[in-house]
Coordinates of C-alpha atoms in Angstrom, one line a residue:
X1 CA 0.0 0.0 0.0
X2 CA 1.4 3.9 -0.9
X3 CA 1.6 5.7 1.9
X4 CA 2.7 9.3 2.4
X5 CA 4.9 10.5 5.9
X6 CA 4.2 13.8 7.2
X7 CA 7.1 14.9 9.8
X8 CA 5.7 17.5 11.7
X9 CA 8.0 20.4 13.1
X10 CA 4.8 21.7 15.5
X11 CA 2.2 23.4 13.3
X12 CA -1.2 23.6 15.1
X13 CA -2.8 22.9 11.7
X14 CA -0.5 19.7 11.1
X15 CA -3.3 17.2 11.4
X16 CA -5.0 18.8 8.8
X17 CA -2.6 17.8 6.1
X18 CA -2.8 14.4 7.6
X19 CA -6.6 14.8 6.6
X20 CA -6.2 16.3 3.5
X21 CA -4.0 13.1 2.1
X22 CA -6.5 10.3 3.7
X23 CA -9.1 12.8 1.6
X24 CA -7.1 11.6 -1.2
X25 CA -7.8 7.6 -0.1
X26 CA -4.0 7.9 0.7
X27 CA -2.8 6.1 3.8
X28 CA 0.0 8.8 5.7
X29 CA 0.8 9.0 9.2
X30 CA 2.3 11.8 11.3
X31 CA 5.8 11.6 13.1
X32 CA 8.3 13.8 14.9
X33 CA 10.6 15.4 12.7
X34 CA 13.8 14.1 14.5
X35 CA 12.0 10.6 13.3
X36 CA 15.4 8.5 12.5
X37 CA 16.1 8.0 9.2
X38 CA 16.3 3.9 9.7
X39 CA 12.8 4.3 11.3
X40 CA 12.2 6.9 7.9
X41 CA 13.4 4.3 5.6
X42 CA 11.7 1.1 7.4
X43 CA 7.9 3.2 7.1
X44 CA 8.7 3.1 3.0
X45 CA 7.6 6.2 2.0
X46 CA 5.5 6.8 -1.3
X47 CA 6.2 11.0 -0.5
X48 CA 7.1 12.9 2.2
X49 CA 5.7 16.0 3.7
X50 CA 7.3 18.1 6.2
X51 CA 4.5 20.7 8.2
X52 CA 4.5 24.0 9.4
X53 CA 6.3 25.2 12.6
X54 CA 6.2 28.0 14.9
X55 CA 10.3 28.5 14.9
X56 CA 13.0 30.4 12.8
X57 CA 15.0 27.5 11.2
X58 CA 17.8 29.2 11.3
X59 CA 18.0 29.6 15.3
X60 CA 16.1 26.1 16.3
X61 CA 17.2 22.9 17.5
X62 CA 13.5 21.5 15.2
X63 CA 16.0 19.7 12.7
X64 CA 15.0 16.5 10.7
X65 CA 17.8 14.3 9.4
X66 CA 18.9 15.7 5.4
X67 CA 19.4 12.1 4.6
X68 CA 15.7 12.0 3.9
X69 CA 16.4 14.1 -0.1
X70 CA 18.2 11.0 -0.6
X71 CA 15.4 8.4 -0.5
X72 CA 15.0 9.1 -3.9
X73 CA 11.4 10.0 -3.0
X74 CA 9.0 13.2 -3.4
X75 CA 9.3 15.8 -0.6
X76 CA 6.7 18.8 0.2
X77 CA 7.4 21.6 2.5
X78 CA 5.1 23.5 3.7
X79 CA 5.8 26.7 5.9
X80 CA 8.5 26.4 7.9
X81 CA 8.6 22.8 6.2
X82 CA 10.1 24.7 2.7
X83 CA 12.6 27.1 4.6
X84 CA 14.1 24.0 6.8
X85 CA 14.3 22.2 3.0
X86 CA 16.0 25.3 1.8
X87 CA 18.3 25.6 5.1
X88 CA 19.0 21.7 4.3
X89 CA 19.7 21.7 0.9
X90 CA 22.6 24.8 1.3
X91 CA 19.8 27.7 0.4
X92 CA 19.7 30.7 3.4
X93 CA 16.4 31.9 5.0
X94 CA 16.3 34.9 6.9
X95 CA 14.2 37.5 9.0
X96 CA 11.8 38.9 6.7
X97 CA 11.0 43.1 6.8
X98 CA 7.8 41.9 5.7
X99 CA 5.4 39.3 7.3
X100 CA 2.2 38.0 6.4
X101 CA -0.2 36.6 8.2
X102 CA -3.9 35.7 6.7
X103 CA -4.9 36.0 3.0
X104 CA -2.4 36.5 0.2
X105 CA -2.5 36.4 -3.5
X106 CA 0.5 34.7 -5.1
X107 CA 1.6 34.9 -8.6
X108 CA 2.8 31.6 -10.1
X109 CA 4.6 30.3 -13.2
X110 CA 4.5 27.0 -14.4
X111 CA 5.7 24.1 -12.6
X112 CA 4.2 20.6 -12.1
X113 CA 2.8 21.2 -8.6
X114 CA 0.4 24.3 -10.1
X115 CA -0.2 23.0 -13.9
X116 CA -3.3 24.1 -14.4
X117 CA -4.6 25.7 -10.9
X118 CA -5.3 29.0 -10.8
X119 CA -7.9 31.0 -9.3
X120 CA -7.9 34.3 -11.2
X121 CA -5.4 36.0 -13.9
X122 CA -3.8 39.4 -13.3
X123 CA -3.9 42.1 -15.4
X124 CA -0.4 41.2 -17.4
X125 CA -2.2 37.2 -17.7
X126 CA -0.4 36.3 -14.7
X127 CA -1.9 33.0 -13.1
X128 CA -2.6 34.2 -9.3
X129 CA -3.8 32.2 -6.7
X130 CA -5.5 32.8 -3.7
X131 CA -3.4 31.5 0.0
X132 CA -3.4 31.6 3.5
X133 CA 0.1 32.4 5.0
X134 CA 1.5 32.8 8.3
X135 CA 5.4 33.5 8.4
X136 CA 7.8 36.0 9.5
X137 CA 11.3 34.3 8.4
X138 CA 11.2 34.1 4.1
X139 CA 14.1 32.4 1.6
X140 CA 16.5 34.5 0.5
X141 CA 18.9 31.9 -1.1
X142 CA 17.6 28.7 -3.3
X143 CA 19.4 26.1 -2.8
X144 CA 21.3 24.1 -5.9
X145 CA 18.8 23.0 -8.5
X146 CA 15.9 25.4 -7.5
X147 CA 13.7 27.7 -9.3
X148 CA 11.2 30.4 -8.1
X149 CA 7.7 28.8 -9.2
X150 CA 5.6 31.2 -6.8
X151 CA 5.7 34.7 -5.7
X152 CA 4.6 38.1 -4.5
X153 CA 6.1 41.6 -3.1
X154 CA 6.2 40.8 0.3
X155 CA 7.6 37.4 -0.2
X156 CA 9.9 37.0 -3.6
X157 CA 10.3 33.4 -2.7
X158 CA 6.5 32.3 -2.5
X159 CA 7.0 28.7 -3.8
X160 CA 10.4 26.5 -4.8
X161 CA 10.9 23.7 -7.0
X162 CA 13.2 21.1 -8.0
X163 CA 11.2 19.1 -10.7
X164 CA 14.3 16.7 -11.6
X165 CA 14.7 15.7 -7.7
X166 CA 10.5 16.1 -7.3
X167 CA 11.3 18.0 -4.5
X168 CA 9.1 21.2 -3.7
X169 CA 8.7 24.5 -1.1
X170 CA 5.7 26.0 -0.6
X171 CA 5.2 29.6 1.6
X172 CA 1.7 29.2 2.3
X173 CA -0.6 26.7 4.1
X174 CA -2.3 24.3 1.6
X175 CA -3.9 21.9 4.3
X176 CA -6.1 24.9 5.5
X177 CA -9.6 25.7 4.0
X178 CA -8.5 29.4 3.6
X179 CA -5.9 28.3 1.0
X180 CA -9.0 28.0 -2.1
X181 CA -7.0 25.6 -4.2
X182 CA -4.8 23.7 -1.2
X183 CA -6.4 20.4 -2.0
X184 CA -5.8 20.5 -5.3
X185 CA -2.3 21.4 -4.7
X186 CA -2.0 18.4 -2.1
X187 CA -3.3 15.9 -4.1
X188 CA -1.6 17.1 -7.2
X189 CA 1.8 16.4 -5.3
X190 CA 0.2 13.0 -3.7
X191 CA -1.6 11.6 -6.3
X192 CA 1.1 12.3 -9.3
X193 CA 4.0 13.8 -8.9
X194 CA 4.5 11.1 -5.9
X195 CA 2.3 8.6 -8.0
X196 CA 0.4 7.0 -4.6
X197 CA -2.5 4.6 -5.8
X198 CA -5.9 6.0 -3.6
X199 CA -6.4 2.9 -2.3
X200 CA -7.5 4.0 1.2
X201 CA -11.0 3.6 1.6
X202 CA -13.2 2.0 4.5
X203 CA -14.3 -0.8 2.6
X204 CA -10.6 -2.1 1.7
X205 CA -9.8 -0.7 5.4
X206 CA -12.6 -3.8 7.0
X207 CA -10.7 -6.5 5.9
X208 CA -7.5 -5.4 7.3
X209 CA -8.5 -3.8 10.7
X210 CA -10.4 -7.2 11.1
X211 CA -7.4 -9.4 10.5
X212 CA -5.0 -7.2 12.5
X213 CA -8.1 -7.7 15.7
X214 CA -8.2 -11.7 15.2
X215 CA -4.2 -11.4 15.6
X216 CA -4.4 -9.4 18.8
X217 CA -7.0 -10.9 20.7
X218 CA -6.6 -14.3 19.5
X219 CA -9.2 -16.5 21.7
X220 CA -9.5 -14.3 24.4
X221 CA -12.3 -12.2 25.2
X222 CA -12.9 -8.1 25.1
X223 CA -15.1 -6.1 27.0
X224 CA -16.0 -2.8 25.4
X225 CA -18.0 0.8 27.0
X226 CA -20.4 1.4 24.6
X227 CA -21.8 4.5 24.8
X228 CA -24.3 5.2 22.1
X229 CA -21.9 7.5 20.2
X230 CA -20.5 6.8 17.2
X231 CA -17.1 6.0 17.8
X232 CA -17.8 3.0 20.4
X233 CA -21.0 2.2 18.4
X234 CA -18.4 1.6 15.0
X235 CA -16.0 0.0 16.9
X236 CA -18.5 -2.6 18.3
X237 CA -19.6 -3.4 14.9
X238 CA -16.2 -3.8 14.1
X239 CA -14.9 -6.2 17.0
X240 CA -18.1 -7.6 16.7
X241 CA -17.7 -8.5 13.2
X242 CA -14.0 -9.6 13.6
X243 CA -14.4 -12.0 16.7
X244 CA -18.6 -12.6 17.3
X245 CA -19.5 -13.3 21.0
X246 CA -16.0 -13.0 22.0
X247 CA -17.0 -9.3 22.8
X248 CA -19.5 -8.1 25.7
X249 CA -20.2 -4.6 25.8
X250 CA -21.0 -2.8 28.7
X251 CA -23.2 0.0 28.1
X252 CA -22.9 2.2 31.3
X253 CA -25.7 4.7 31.9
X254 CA -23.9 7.2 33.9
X255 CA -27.3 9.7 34.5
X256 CA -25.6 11.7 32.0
X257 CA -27.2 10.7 29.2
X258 CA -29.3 11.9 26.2
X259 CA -33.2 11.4 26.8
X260 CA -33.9 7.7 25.9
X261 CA -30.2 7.4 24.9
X262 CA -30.4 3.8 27.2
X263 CA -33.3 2.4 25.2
X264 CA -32.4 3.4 21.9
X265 CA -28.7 2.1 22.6
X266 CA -29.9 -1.7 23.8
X267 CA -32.9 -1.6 21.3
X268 CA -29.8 -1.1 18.1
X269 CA -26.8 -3.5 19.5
X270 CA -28.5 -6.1 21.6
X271 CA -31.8 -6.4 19.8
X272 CA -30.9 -5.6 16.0
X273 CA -27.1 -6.6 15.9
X274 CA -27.3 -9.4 18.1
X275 CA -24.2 -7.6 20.0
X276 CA -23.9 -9.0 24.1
X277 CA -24.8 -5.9 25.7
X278 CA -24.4 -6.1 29.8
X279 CA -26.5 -2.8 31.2
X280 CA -25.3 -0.9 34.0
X281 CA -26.7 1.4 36.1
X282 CA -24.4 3.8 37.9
X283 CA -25.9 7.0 37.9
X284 CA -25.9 7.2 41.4
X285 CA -22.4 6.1 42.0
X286 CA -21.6 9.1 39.0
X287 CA -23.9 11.8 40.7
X288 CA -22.1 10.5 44.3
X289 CA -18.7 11.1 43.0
X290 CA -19.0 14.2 41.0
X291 CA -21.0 16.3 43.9
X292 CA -19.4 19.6 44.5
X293 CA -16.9 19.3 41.8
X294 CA -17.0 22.3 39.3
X295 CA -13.7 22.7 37.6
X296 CA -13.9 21.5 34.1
X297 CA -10.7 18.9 34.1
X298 CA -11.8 17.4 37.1
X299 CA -14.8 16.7 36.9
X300 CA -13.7 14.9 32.9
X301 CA -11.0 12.9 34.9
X302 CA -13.6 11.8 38.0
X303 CA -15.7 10.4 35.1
X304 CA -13.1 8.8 33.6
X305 CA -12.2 6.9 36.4
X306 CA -15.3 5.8 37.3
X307 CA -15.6 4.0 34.2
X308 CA -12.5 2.5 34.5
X309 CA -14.4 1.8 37.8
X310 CA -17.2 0.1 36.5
X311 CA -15.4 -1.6 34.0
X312 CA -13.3 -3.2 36.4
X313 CA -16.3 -4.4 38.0
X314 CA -17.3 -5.9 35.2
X315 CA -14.3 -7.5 33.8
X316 CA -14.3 -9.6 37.0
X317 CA -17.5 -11.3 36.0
X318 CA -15.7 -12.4 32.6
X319 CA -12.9 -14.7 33.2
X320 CA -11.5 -14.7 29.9
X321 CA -11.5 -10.8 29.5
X322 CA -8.2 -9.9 28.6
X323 CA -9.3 -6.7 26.4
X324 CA -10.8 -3.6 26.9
X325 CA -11.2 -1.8 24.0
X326 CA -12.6 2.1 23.7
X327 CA -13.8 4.0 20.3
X328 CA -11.2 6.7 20.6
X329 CA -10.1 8.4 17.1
X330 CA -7.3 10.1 16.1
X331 CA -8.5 13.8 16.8
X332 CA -9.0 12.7 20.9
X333 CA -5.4 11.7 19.9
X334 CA -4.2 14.8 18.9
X335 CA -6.0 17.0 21.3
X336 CA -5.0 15.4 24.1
X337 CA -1.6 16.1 22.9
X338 CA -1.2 12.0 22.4
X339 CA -0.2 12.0 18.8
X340 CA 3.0 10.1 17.9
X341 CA 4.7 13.4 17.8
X342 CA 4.2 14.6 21.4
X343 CA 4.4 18.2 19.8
X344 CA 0.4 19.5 20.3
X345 CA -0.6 21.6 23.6
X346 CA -3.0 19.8 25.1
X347 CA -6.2 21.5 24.9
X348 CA -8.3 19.3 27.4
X349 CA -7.9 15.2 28.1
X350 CA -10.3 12.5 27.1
X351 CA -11.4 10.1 29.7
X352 CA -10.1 7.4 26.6
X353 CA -6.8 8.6 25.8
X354 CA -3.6 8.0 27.7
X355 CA -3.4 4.4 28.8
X356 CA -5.3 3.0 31.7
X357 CA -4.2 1.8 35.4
X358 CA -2.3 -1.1 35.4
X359 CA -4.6 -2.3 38.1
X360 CA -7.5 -2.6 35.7
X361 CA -5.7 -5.6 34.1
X362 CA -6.5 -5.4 30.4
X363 CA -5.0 -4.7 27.3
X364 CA -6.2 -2.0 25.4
X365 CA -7.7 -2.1 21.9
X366 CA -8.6 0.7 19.7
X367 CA -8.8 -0.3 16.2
X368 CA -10.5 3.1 15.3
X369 CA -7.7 5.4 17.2
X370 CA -5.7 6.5 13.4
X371 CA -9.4 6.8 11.6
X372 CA -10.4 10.8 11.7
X373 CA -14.6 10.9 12.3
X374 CA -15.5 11.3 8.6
X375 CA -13.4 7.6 8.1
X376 CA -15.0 6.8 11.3
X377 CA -18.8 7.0 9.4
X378 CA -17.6 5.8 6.6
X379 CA -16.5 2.7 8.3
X380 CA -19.7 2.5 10.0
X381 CA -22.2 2.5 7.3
X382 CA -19.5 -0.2 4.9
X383 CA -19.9 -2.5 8.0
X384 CA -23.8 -1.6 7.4
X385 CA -24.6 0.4 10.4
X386 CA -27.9 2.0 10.4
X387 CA -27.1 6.0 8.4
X388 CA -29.1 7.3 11.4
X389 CA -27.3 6.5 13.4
X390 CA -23.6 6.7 12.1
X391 CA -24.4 10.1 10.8
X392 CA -25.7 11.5 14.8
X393 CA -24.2 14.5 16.4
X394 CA -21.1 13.6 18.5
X395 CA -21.5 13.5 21.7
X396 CA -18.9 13.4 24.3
X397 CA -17.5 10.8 26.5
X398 CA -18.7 12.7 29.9
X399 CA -21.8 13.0 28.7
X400 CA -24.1 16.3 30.1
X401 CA -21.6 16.4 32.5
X402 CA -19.6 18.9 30.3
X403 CA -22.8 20.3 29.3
X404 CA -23.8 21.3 32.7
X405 CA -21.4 23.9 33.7
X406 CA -20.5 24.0 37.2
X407 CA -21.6 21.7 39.9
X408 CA -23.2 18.4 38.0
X409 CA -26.7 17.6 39.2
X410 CA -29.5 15.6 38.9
X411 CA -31.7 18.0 38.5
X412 CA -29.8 20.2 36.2
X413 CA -29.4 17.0 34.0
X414 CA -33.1 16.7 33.9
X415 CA -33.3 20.4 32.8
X416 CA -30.8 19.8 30.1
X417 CA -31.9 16.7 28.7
X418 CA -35.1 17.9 27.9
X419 CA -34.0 20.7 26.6
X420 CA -31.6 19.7 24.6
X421 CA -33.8 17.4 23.2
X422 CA -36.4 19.7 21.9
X423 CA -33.5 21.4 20.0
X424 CA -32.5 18.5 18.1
X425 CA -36.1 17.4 17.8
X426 CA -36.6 20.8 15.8
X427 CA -33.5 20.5 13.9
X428 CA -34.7 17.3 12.2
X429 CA -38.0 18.6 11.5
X430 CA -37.1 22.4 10.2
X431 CA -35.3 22.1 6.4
X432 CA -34.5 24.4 4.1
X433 CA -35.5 25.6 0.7
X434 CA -33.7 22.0 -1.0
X435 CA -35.4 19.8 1.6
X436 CA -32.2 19.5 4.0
X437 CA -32.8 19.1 7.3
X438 CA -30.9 21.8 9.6
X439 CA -29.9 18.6 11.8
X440 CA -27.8 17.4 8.5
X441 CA -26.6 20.7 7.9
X442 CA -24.8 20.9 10.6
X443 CA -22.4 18.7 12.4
X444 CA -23.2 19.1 15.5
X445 CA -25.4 20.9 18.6
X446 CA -26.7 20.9 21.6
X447 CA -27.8 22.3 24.9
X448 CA -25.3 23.7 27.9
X449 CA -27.0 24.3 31.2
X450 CA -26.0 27.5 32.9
X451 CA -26.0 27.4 36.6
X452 CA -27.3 30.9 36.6
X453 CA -30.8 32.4 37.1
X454 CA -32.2 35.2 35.4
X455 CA -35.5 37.3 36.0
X456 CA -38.6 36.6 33.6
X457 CA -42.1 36.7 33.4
X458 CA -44.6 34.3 32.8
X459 CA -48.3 35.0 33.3
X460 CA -49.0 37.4 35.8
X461 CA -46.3 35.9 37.4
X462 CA -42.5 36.7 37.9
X463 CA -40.0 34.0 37.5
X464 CA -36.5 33.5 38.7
X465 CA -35.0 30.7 36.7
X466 CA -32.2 28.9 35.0
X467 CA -30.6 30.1 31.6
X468 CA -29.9 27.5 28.8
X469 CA -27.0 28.4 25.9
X470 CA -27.6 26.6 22.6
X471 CA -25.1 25.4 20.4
X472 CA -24.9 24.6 16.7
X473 CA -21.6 24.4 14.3
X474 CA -20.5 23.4 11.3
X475 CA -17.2 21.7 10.7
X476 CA -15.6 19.6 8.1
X477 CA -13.0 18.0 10.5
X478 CA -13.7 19.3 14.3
X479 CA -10.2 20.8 14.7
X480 CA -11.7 24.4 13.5
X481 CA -15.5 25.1 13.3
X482 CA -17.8 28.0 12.3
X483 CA -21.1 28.4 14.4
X484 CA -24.0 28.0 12.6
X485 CA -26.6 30.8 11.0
X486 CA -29.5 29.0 12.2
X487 CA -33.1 31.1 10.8
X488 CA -34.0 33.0 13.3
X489 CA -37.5 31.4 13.0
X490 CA -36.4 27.9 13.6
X491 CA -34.2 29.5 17.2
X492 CA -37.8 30.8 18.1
X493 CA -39.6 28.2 18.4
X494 CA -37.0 26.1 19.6
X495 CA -36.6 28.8 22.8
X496 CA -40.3 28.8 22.9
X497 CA -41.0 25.3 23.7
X498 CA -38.0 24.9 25.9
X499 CA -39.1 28.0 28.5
X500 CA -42.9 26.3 27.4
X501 CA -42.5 22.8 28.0
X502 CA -39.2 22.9 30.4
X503 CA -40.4 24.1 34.1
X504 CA -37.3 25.1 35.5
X505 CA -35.6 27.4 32.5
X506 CA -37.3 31.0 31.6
X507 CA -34.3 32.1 29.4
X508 CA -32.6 30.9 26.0
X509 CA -29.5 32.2 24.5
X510 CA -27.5 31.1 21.7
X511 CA -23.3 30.8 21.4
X512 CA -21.6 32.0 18.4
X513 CA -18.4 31.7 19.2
X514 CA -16.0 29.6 16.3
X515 CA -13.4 27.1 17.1
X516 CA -10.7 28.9 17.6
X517 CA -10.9 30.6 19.6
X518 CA -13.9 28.7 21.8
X519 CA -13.8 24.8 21.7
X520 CA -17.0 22.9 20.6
X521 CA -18.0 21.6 23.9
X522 CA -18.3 24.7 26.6
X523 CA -15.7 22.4 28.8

């Protein structure tokens, strides 16, 4: 199988290139830069991509081995990626007067990499395209073999090229949406100039993941937390598929739930799949343990370790358990600053990333934890998954209890659930002009439960209740996200019947906040 290797040098937006090239149905993966080169040679590169960074080359210890030009393989550098290249490769970079952050307009002439893209044409016929930089540093020196094949005023040296090596610079950030043409760009350099065959897809991907399960767990058995969601939900199908009644699931209803989440949940796995689904109620053991807790982090890792908790306690009941394996995908990954290159700032933990007590006494499987979510659903409806279902709203781990901000109660849970689930009732039902529901337009919302009271009136009467914040985005790849322009018909009703039907909450606001710089989830 081709397969592309991005070394990353820090870039907060590195993950997206990974996306970008599995986009392509090419199979990458991310390293370090200081990867060795044996380790470099072993992974067989089809192409290599080396990311963005937030250093000057010329003062930074962020130094990959130079060997790698001599793989005889296609290299990308992006960003700081081009000016290590041209630091490499004998070419100088330098302090530019000039630097440019956001939107630019490059000029380009022609070169294999741009054949053909182009997003407007200058006065004097000049192909210009349309890019999002962010640099201070700029080349000042090509190295041997180079020619300019990109440029602009602030930045002579926009975009490098050495077609007889295949080896190529570019200033700008293709991997970001802001970049018009970046995807074309990326898989102009992935899918010909390094030739890759896009033979990544989630149908080829079942056979393998099941093959490489059956080799881990053998004969022995794996007990899995399923929480509704679609992560654990695709990997039960999954492990279920691979090894049958070898996995139990334990579907832990924590009193953090969705309304009806628990019946829906046994009604799909243990009714329709035929999956062995043990229920457990611990809600109060949940509520017990997170009273009086209001900091964010905590209260994430107290429900994290209750489940490790209650899966203990169940794992004892199965004698042959040697497994526990957990739905976590490669964005958890790379938020919780897990990714193989140990470079991201962790932005908050997942209570299923980062290893589990050696007391618990089980191996861990997570044969979804490379797979970004789009791959995830993919997967999910090839191994025939209801679309309903695969195509639902994330929802986190913690459940409400990162949607109830503050102290986590029962009866704020009550509030929210209700509430939250009059929004998403009225999502599904409200579409617009071509018949698309709003639900499908966007990727995901929700409720948040504010533990404040405001003032209102209702009757004759004055009120002193609790405030709900709705939230509704629109993302491609939940590392960045734009809040959605719901009509302000459809927010109406929706606040309406929650202050209507929801005794408890006189006051509805919505959040439109993007990610950056607010996360998804409120904590």
């Amino acid at each position: 199988m081709d397969k592309i290797l991005i070394l990353d040098f820090g870039s907060q937006v590195t993950q997206l290139i990974a996306r970008r090239v599995r986009e392509a149905h090419v199979f990458c993966e991310l390293h370090s830069f200081d990867m060795p080169i044996e380790e470099i040679r072993a992974f067989a590169p089809t192409g290599i991509i080396l990311s963005g960074g937030p250093n000057s080359v010329y003062e930074s210890d962020y130094q990959a081995d130079p060997a790698l030009f001599e793989l005889g393989v296609p290299v990308l550098g992006i960003c700081y990626g081009m000016q290590w290249m041209a630091q490499a490769l004998d070419g100088k970079v330098e302090m530019g007067h000039v630097r440019e952050f956001g939107f630019a307009e490059v000029g380009t002439v022609a070169s294999r990499l741009f054949d053909g893209i182009v997003d407007r044409q200058g006065d004097n016929g000049e192909h210009l395209i349309e890019v999002w930089m962010s640099h201070g540093d700029k080349v000042t020196k090509l190295p041997e073999g180079f020619h300019v094949i990109g440029s602009n005023d602030a930045c002579p040296v926009a975009a490098m090229a050495d077609e007889k090596r295949h080896f190529y610079g570019v200033q700008w950030h293709p991997e970001v949406t802001h970049t018009k043409q970046g995807r074309a760009m990326l898989n102009r350099f992935v899918l010909e100039i390094c030739g890759a065959q896009p033979s990544w897809t989630m149908p080829n991907y079942i056979d393998e993941a099941i093959a490489k399960i059956r080799e881990q767990v053998g004969d022995e058995e794996v007990i899995l937390g399923l929480s509704g969601g679609v992560d654990s939900s695709v990997a039960a199908a999954l492990i279920h598929r691979a090894i049958g009644d070898q996995l139990t699931c334990v579907f832990v209803d924590h009193g953090l739930l969705r309304l009806n989440e628990g019946k829906m949940v046994m009604e799909m796995f243990a009714d329709n799949l035929g999956v062995k689904v043990v229920h457990v109620d611990a809600s109060a053991e949940f509520m017990g343990k997170l009273a009086g807790e209001t900091d964010p982090e905590k209260k994430r890792k107290i429900i994290g370790a209750e489940f490790v908790e209650v899966f203990q306690a169940e794992s004892k009941k199965l004698t042959n358990a040697k497994w526990l394996a957990q739905g976590t995908i490669y964005p958890d990954v790379i938020e919780s600053a897990g990714a193989k290159t140990k470079k991201a700032h962790s932005i908050k933990s997942h209570h299923n990333v980062g290893g589990l007590p050696e007391t618990l006494n089980l191996k861990l499987l997570e044969p979804l934890r490379e797979l970004f979510k789009d791959e995830v659903r993919e997967l999910g409806v090839a191994l025939g998954l209801p679309h309903s279902m695969v195509y639902r709203h994330p929802f986190p781990g913690p459940g409400l209890g990162v949607r109830i901000l503050g102290e986590v109660k029962h009866e704020y849970a009550e509030l929210l659930r209700r509430a939250d689930a009059i929004f998403i009732e009225e999502l599904r039902a409200t579409r617009d002009e071509k018949g698309v529901s709003w639900y499908d337009k966007t990727s995901q919302a929700f409720a948040v439960f504010l533990p404040v009271k405001s003032v209102g009136v209702m009757g004759d009467g004055r009120t002193y209740d609790y405030v709900v914040a709705l939230r509704a985005v629109i993302t491609s790849d939940f590392m960045t996200a734009h809040w959605a322009e719901l009509p302000y018909s459809l927010l109406g009703r929706v606040s309406n019947r929650i202050i209507n039907e929801v005794r408890g909450i006189n006051r509805v606001v919505y959040d439109v906040s993007g990610k950056p710089p607010a996360t998804i989830e409120w904590e």
